[in-house]
PDB file of C-alpha atoms in Angstrom:
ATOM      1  CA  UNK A 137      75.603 -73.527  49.411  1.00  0.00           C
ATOM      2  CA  UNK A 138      75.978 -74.227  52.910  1.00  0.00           C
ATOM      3  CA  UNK A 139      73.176 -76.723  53.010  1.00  0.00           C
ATOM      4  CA  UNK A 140      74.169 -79.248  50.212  1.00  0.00           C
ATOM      5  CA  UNK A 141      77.369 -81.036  51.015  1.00  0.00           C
ATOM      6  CA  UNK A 142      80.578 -80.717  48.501  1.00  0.00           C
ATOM      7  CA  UNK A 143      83.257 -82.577  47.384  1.00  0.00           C
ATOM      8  CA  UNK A 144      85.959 -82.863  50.200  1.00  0.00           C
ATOM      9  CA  UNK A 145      89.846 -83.834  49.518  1.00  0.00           C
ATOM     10  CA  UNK A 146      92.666 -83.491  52.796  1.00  0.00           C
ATOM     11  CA  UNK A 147      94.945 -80.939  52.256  1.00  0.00           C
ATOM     12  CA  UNK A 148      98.625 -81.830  50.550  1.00  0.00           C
ATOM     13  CA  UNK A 149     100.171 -80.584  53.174  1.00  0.00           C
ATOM     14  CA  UNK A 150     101.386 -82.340  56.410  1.00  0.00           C
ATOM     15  CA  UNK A 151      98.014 -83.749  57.656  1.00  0.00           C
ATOM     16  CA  UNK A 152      94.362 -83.419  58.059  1.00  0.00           C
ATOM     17  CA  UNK A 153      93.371 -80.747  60.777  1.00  0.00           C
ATOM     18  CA  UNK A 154      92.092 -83.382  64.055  1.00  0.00           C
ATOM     19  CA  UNK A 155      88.832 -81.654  65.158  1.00  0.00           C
ATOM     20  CA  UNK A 156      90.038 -83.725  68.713  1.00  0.00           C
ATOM     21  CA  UNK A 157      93.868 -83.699  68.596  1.00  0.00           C
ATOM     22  CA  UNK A 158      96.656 -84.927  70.954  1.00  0.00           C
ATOM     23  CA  UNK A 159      96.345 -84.737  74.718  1.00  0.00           C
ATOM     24  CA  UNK A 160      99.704 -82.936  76.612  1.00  0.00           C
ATOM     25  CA  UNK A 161     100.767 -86.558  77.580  1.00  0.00           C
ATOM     26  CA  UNK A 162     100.356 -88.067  74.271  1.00  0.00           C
ATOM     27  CA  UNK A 163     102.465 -85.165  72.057  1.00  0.00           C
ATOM     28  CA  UNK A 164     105.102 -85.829  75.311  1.00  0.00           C
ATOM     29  CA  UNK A 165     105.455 -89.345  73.613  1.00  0.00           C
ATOM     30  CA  UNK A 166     106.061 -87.675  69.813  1.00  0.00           C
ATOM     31  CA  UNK A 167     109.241 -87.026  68.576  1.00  0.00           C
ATOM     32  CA  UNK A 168     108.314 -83.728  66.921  1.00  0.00           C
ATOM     33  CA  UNK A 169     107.128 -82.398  70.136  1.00  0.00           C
ATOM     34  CA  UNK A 170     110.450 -82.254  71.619  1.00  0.00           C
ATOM     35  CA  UNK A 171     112.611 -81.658  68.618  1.00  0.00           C
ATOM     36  CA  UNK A 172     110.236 -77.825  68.913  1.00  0.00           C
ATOM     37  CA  UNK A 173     110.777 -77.846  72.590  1.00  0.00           C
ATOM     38  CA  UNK A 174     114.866 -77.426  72.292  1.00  0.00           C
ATOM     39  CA  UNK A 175     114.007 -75.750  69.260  1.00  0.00           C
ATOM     40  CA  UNK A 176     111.928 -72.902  70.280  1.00  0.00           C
ATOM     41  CA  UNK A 177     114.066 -72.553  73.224  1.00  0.00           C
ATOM     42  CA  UNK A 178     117.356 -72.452  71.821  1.00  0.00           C
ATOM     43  CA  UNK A 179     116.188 -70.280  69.208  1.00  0.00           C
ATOM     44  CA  UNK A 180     114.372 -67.700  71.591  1.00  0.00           C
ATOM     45  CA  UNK A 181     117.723 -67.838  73.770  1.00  0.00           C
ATOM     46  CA  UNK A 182     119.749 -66.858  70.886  1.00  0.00           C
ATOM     47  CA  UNK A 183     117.279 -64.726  69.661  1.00  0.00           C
ATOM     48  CA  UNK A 184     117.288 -62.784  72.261  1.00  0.00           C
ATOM     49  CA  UNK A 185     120.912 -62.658  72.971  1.00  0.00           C
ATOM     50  CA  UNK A 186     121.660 -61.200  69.808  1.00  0.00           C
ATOM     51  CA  UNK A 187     119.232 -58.467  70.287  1.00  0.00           C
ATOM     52  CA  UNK A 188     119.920 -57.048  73.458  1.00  0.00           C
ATOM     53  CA  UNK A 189     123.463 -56.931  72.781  1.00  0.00           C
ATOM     54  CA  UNK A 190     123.247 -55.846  69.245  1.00  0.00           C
ATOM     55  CA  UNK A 191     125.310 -52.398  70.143  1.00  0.00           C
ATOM     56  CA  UNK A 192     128.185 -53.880  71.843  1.00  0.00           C
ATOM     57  CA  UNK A 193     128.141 -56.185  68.985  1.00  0.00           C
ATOM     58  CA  UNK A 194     128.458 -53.422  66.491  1.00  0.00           C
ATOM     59  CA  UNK A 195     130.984 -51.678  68.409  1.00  0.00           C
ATOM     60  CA  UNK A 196     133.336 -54.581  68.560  1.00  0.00           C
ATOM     61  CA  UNK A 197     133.519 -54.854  64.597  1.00  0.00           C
ATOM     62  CA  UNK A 198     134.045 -51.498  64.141  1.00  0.00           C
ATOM     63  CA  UNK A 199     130.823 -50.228  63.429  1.00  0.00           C
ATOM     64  CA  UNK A 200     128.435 -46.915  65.063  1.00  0.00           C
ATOM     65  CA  UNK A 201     125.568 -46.969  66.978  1.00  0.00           C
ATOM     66  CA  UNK A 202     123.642 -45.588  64.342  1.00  0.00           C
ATOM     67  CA  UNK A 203     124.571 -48.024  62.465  1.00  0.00           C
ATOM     68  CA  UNK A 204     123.350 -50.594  64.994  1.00  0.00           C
ATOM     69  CA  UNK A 205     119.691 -48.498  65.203  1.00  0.00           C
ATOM     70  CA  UNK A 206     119.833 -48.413  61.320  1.00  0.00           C
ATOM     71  CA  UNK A 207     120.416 -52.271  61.203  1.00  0.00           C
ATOM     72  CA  UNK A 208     117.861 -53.472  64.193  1.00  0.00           C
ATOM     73  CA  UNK A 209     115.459 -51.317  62.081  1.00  0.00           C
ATOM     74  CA  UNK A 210     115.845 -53.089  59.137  1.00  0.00           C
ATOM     75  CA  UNK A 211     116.112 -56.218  60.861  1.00  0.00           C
ATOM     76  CA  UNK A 212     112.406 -56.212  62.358  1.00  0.00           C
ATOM     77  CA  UNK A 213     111.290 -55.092  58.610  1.00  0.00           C
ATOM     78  CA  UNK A 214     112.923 -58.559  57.198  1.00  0.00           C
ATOM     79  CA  UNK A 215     111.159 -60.346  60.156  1.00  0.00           C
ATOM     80  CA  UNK A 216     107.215 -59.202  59.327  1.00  0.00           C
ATOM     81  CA  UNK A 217     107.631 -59.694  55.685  1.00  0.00           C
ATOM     82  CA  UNK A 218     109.171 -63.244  55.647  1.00  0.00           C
ATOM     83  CA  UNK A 219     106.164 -64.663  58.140  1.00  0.00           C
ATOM     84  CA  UNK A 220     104.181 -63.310  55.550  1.00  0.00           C
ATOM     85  CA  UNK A 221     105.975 -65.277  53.015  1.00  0.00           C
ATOM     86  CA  UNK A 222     106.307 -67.746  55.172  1.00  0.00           C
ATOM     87  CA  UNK A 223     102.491 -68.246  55.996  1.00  0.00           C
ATOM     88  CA  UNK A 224     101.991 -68.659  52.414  1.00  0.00           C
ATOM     89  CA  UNK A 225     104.397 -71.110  52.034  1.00  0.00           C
ATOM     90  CA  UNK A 226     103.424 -73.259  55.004  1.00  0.00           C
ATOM     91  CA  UNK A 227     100.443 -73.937  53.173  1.00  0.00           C
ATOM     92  CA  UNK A 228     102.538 -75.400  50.258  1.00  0.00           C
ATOM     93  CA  UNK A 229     105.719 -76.817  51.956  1.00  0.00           C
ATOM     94  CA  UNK A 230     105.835 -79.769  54.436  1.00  0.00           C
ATOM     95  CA  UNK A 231     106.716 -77.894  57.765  1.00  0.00           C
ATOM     96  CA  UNK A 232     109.618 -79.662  58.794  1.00  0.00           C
ATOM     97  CA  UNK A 233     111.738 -78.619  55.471  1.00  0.00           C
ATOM     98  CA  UNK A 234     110.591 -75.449  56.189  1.00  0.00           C
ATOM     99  CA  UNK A 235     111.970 -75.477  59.191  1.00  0.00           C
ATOM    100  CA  UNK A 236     115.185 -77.300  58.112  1.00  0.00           C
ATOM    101  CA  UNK A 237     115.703 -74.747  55.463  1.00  0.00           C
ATOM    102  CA  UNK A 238     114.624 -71.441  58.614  1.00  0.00           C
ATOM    103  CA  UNK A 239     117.393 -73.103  60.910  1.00  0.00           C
ATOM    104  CA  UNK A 240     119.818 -73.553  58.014  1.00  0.00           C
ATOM    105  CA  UNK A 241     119.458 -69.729  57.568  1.00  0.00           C
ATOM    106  CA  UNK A 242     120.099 -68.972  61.218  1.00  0.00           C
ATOM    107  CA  UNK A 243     122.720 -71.217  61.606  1.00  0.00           C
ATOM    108  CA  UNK A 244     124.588 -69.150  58.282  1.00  0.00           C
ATOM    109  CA  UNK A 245     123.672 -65.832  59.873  1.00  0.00           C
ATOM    110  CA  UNK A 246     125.582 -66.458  63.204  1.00  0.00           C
ATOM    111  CA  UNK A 247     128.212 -68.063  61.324  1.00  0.00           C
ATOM    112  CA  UNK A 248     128.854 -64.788  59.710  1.00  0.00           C
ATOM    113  CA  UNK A 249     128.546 -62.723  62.793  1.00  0.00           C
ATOM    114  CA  UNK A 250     131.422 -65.040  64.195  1.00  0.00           C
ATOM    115  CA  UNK A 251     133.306 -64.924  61.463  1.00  0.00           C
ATOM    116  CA  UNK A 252     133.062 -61.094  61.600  1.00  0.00           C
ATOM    117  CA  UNK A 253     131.814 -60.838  57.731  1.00  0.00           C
ATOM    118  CA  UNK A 254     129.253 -57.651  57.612  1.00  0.00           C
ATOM    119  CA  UNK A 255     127.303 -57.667  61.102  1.00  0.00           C
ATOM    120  CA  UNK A 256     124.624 -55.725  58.920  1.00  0.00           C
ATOM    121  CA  UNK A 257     123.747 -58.187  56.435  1.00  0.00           C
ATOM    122  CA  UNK A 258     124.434 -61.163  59.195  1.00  0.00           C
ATOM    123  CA  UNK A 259     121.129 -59.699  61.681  1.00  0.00           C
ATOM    124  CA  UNK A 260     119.281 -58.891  58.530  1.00  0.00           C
ATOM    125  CA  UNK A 261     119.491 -62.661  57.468  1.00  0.00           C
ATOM    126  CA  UNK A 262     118.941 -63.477  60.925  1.00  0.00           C
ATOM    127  CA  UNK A 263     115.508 -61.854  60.872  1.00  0.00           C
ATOM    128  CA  UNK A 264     114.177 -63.409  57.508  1.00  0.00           C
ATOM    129  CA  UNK A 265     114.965 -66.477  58.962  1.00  0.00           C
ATOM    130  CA  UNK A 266     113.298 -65.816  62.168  1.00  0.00           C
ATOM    131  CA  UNK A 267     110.430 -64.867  60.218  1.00  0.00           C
ATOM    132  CA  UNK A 268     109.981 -67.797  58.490  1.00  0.00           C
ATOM    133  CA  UNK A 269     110.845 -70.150  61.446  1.00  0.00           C
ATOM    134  CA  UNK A 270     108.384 -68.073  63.066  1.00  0.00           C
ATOM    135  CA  UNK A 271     105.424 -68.643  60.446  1.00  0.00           C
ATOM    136  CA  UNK A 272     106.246 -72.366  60.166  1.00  0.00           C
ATOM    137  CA  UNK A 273     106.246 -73.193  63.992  1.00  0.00           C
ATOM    138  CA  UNK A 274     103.124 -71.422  64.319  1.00  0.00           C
ATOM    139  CA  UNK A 275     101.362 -73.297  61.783  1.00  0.00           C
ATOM    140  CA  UNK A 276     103.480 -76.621  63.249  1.00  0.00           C
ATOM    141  CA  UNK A 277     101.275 -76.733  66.721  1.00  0.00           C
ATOM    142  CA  UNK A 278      97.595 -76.914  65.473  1.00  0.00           C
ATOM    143  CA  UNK A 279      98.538 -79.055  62.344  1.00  0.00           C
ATOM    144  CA  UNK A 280     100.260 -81.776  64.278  1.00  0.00           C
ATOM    145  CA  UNK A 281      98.434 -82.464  67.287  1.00  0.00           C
ATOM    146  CA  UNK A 282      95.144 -80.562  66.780  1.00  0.00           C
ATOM    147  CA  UNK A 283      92.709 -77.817  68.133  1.00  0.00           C
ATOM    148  CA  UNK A 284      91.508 -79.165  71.106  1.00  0.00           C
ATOM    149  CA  UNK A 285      94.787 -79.186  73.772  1.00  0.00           C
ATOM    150  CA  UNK A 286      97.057 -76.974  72.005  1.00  0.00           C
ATOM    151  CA  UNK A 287      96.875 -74.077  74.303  1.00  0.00           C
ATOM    152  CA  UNK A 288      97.774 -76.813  76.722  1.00  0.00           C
ATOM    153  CA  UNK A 289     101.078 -78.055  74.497  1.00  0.00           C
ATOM    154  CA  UNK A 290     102.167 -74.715  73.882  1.00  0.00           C
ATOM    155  CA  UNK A 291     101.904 -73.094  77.437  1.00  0.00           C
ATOM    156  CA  UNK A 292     104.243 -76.239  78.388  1.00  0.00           C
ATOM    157  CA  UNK A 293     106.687 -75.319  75.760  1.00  0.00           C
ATOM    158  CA  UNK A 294     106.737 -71.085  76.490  1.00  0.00           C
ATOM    159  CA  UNK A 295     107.912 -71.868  79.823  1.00  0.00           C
ATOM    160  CA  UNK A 296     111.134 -73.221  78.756  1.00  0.00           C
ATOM    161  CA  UNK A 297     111.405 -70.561  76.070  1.00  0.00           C
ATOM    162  CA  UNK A 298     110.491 -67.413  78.619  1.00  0.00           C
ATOM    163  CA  UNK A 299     113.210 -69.292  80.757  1.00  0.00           C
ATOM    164  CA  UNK A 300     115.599 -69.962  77.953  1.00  0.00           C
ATOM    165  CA  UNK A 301     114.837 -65.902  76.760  1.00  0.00           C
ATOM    166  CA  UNK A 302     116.427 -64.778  80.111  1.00  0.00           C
ATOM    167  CA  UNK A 303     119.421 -66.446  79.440  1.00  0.00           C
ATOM    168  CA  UNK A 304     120.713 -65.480  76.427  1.00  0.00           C
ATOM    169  CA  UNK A 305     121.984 -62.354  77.102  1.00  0.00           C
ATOM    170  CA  UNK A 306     123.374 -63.516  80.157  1.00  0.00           C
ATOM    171  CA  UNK A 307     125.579 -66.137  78.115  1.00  0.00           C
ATOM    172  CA  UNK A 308     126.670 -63.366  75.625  1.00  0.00           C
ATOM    173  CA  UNK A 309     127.224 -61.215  78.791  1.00  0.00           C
ATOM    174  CA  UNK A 310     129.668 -63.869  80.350  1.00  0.00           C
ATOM    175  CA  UNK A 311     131.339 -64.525  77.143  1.00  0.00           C
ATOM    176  CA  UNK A 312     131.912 -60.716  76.440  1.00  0.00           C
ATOM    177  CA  UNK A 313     133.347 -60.138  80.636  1.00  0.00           C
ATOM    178  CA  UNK A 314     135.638 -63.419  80.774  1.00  0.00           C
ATOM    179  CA  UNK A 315     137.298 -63.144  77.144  1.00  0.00           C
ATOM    180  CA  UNK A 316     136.867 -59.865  75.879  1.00  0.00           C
ATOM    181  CA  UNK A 317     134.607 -60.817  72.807  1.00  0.00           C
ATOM    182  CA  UNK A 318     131.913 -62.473  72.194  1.00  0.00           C
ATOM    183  CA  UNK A 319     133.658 -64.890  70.284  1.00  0.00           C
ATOM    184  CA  UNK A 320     132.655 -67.692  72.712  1.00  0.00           C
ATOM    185  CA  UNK A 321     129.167 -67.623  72.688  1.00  0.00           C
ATOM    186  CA  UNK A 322     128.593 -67.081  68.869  1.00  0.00           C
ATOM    187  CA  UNK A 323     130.462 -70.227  68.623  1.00  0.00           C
ATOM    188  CA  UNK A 324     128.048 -71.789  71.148  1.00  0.00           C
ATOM    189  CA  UNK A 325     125.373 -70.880  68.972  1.00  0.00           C
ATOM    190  CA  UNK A 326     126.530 -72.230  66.000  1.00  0.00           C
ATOM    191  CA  UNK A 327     126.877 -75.604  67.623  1.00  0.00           C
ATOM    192  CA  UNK A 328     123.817 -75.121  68.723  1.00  0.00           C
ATOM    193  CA  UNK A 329     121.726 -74.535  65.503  1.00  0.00           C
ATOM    194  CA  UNK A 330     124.048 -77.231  63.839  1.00  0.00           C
ATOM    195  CA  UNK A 331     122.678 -79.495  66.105  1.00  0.00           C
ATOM    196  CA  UNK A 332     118.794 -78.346  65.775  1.00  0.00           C
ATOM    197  CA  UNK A 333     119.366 -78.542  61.821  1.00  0.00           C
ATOM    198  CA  UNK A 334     120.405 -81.743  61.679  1.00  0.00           C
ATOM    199  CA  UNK A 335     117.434 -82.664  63.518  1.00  0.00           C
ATOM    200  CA  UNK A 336     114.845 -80.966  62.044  1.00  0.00           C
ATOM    201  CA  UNK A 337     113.824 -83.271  59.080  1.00  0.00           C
ATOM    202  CA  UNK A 338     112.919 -85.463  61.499  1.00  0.00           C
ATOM    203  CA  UNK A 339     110.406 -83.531  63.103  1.00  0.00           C
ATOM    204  CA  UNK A 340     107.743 -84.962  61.153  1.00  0.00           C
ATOM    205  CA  UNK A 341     104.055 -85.325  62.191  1.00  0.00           C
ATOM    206  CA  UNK A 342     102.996 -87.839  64.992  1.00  0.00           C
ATOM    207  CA  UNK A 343     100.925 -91.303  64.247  1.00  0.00           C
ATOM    208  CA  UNK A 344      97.436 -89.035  63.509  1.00  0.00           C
ATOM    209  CA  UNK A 345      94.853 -89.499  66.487  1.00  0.00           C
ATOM    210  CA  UNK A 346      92.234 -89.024  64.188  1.00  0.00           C
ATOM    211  CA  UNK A 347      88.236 -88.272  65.248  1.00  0.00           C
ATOM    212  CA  UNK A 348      85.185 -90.627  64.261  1.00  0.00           C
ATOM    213  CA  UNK A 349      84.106 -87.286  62.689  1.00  0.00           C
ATOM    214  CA  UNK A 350      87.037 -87.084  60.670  1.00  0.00           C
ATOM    215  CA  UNK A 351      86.718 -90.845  59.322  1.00  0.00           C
ATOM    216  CA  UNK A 352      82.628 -90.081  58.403  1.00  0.00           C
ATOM    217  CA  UNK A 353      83.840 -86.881  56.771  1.00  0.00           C
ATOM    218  CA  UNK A 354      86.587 -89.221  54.824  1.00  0.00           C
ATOM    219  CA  UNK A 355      83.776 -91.564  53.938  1.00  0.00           C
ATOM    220  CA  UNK A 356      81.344 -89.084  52.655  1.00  0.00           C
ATOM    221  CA  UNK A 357      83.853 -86.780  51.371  1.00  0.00           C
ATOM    222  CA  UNK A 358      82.379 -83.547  52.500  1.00  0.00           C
ATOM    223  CA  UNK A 359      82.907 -80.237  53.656  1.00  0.00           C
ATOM    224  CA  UNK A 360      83.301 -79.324  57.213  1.00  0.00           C
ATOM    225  CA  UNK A 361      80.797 -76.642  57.334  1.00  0.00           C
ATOM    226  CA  UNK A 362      78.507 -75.497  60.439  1.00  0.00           C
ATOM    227  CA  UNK A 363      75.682 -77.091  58.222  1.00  0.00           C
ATOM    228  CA  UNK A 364      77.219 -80.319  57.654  1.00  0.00           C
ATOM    229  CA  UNK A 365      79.387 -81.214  61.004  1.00  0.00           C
ATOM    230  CA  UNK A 366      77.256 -82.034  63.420  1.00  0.00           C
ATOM    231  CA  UNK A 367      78.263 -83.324  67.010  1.00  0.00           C
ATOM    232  CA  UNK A 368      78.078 -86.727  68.681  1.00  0.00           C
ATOM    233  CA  UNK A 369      75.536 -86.031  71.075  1.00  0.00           C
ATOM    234  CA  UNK A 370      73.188 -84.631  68.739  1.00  0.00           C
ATOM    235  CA  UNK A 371      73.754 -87.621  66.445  1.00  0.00           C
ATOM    236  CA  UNK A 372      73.019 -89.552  69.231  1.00  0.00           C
ATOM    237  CA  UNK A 373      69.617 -87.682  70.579  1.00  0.00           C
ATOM    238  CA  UNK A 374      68.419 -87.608  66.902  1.00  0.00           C
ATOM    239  CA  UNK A 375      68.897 -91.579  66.625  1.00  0.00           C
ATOM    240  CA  UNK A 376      66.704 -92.052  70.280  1.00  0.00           C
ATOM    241  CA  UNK A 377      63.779 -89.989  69.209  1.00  0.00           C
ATOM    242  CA  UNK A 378      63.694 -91.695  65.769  1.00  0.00           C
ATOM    243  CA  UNK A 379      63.495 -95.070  67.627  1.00  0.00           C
ATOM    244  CA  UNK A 380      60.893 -93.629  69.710  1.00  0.00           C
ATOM    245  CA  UNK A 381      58.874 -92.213  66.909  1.00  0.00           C
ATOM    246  CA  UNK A 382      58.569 -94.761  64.323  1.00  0.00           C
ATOM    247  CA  UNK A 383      57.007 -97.811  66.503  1.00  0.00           C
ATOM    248  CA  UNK A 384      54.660 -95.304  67.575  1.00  0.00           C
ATOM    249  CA  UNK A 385      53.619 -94.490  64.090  1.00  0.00           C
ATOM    250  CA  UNK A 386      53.284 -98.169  63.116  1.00  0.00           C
ATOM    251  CA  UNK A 387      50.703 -98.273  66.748  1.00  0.00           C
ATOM    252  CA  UNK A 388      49.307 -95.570  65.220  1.00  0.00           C
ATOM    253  CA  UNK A 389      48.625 -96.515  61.755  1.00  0.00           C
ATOM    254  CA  UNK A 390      47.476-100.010  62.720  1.00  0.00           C
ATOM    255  CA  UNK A 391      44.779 -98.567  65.020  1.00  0.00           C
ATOM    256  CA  UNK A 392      43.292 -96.131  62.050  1.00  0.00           C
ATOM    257  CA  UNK A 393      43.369 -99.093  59.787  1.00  0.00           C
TER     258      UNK A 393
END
């Protein structure tokens, strides 16, 4: 039941959810925190690029418009069912492989669109990819540096990546109006995830800031249940009225006696 405190174990997974977390300033000094920053911005630049140009893209291997429709189609499909999978698996798989291995499957997708192999399968692979990057740099934010500022921490990185959105197409857009092809760009992007994937294992999780709540729940080993977490300043009114109470019991007693 709720009432009777159980056996407690931290996860196997990257770290024990903070019930405080990180201040803004203090995930600024973490290394993970701005390995996601160019991360989430690169991607969502790329992303984006590759999306609102998908047609001209098509056309310029050879390909339809309907085949482009056919393909974007299919392409949103393999993004919702790999952040399925890949919620599931960020409960099993330390993040930052997972995000190694995401990144490792974008970078091979926009290989293949530069090296003009089958555009089709290239934004299908894309989107798996992007659906499991997706699922893993979700979880990545609360797990690392907690509940408490992480609307904070990720408002200051969706700036960059609204910013870093806009751009995209305009780089693909240049690329496409100076050399005929978008050639250029694709091989920016490459670079660019080459670079993000060989950084990626090293976005590991910061020194933990961990809570006095989470060290008594370590001690006791117990659930963290409405019942059995119970704040500081309760702790502490509960602790004053017992020191109130019991020398006026003792007055008490010796007076009846």
């Amino acid at each position: 039941s709720l009432c009777m405190p159980q056996r407690w174990s931290p996860p196997q997974s990257d770290s024990v959810m903070m019930l405080d977390g990180f201040e803004l300033r203090a995930a600024m000094r973490s290394r993970a925190y701005w390995i996601m920053f160019v991360l989430q911005s690169a991607w969502a630049m790329i992303g984006t690029g590759l999306v609102f140009n998908i047609q001209k893209v098509f056309t310029s291997q050879g390909k339809t418009l309907d085949d482009a429709a056919m393909t974007l189609g299919q392409f949103f499909v393999a993004v919702a069912v790999m952040q399925l999978v890949g919620g599931v698996l960020a409960d099993r798989v330390r993040l930052h492989w997972l995000i190694t291995a995401a990144l490792a499957g974008l970078t091979v997708s926009v290989s293949l669109l530069l090296v003009g192999w089958n555009v089709s399968t290239s934004y299908v692979l894309f989107g798996l990819a992007q659906g499991l990057l997706g699922s893993a740099v979700n979880t990545l934010w609360p797990r690392y540096f907690g509940l408490a500022h992480v609307g904070k921490i990720r408002g200051s990185v969706m700036t960059a990546v609204v910013a870093s959105s806009a751009l995209g197409p305009f780089v693909m857009g240049v690329s496409y109006d100076w050399f005929g092809s978008y050639t250029p760009s694709l091989g920016l992007f490459v670079g660019i995830f080459t670079l993000l994937l060989s950084a990626a294992p090293f976005a590991t999780p910061p020194a933990p800031k961990v809570s006095s709540a989470i060290i008594r729940l370590r001690k006791w080993r117990l659930v963290v249940t409405p019942n059995t977490l119970v704040s500081s300043s309760e702790r502490i009114s509960r602790r004053r009225a017992s020191s109130r109470f019991w020398p006026q019991a003792i007055t008490f007693a010796s007076i009846g006696s």
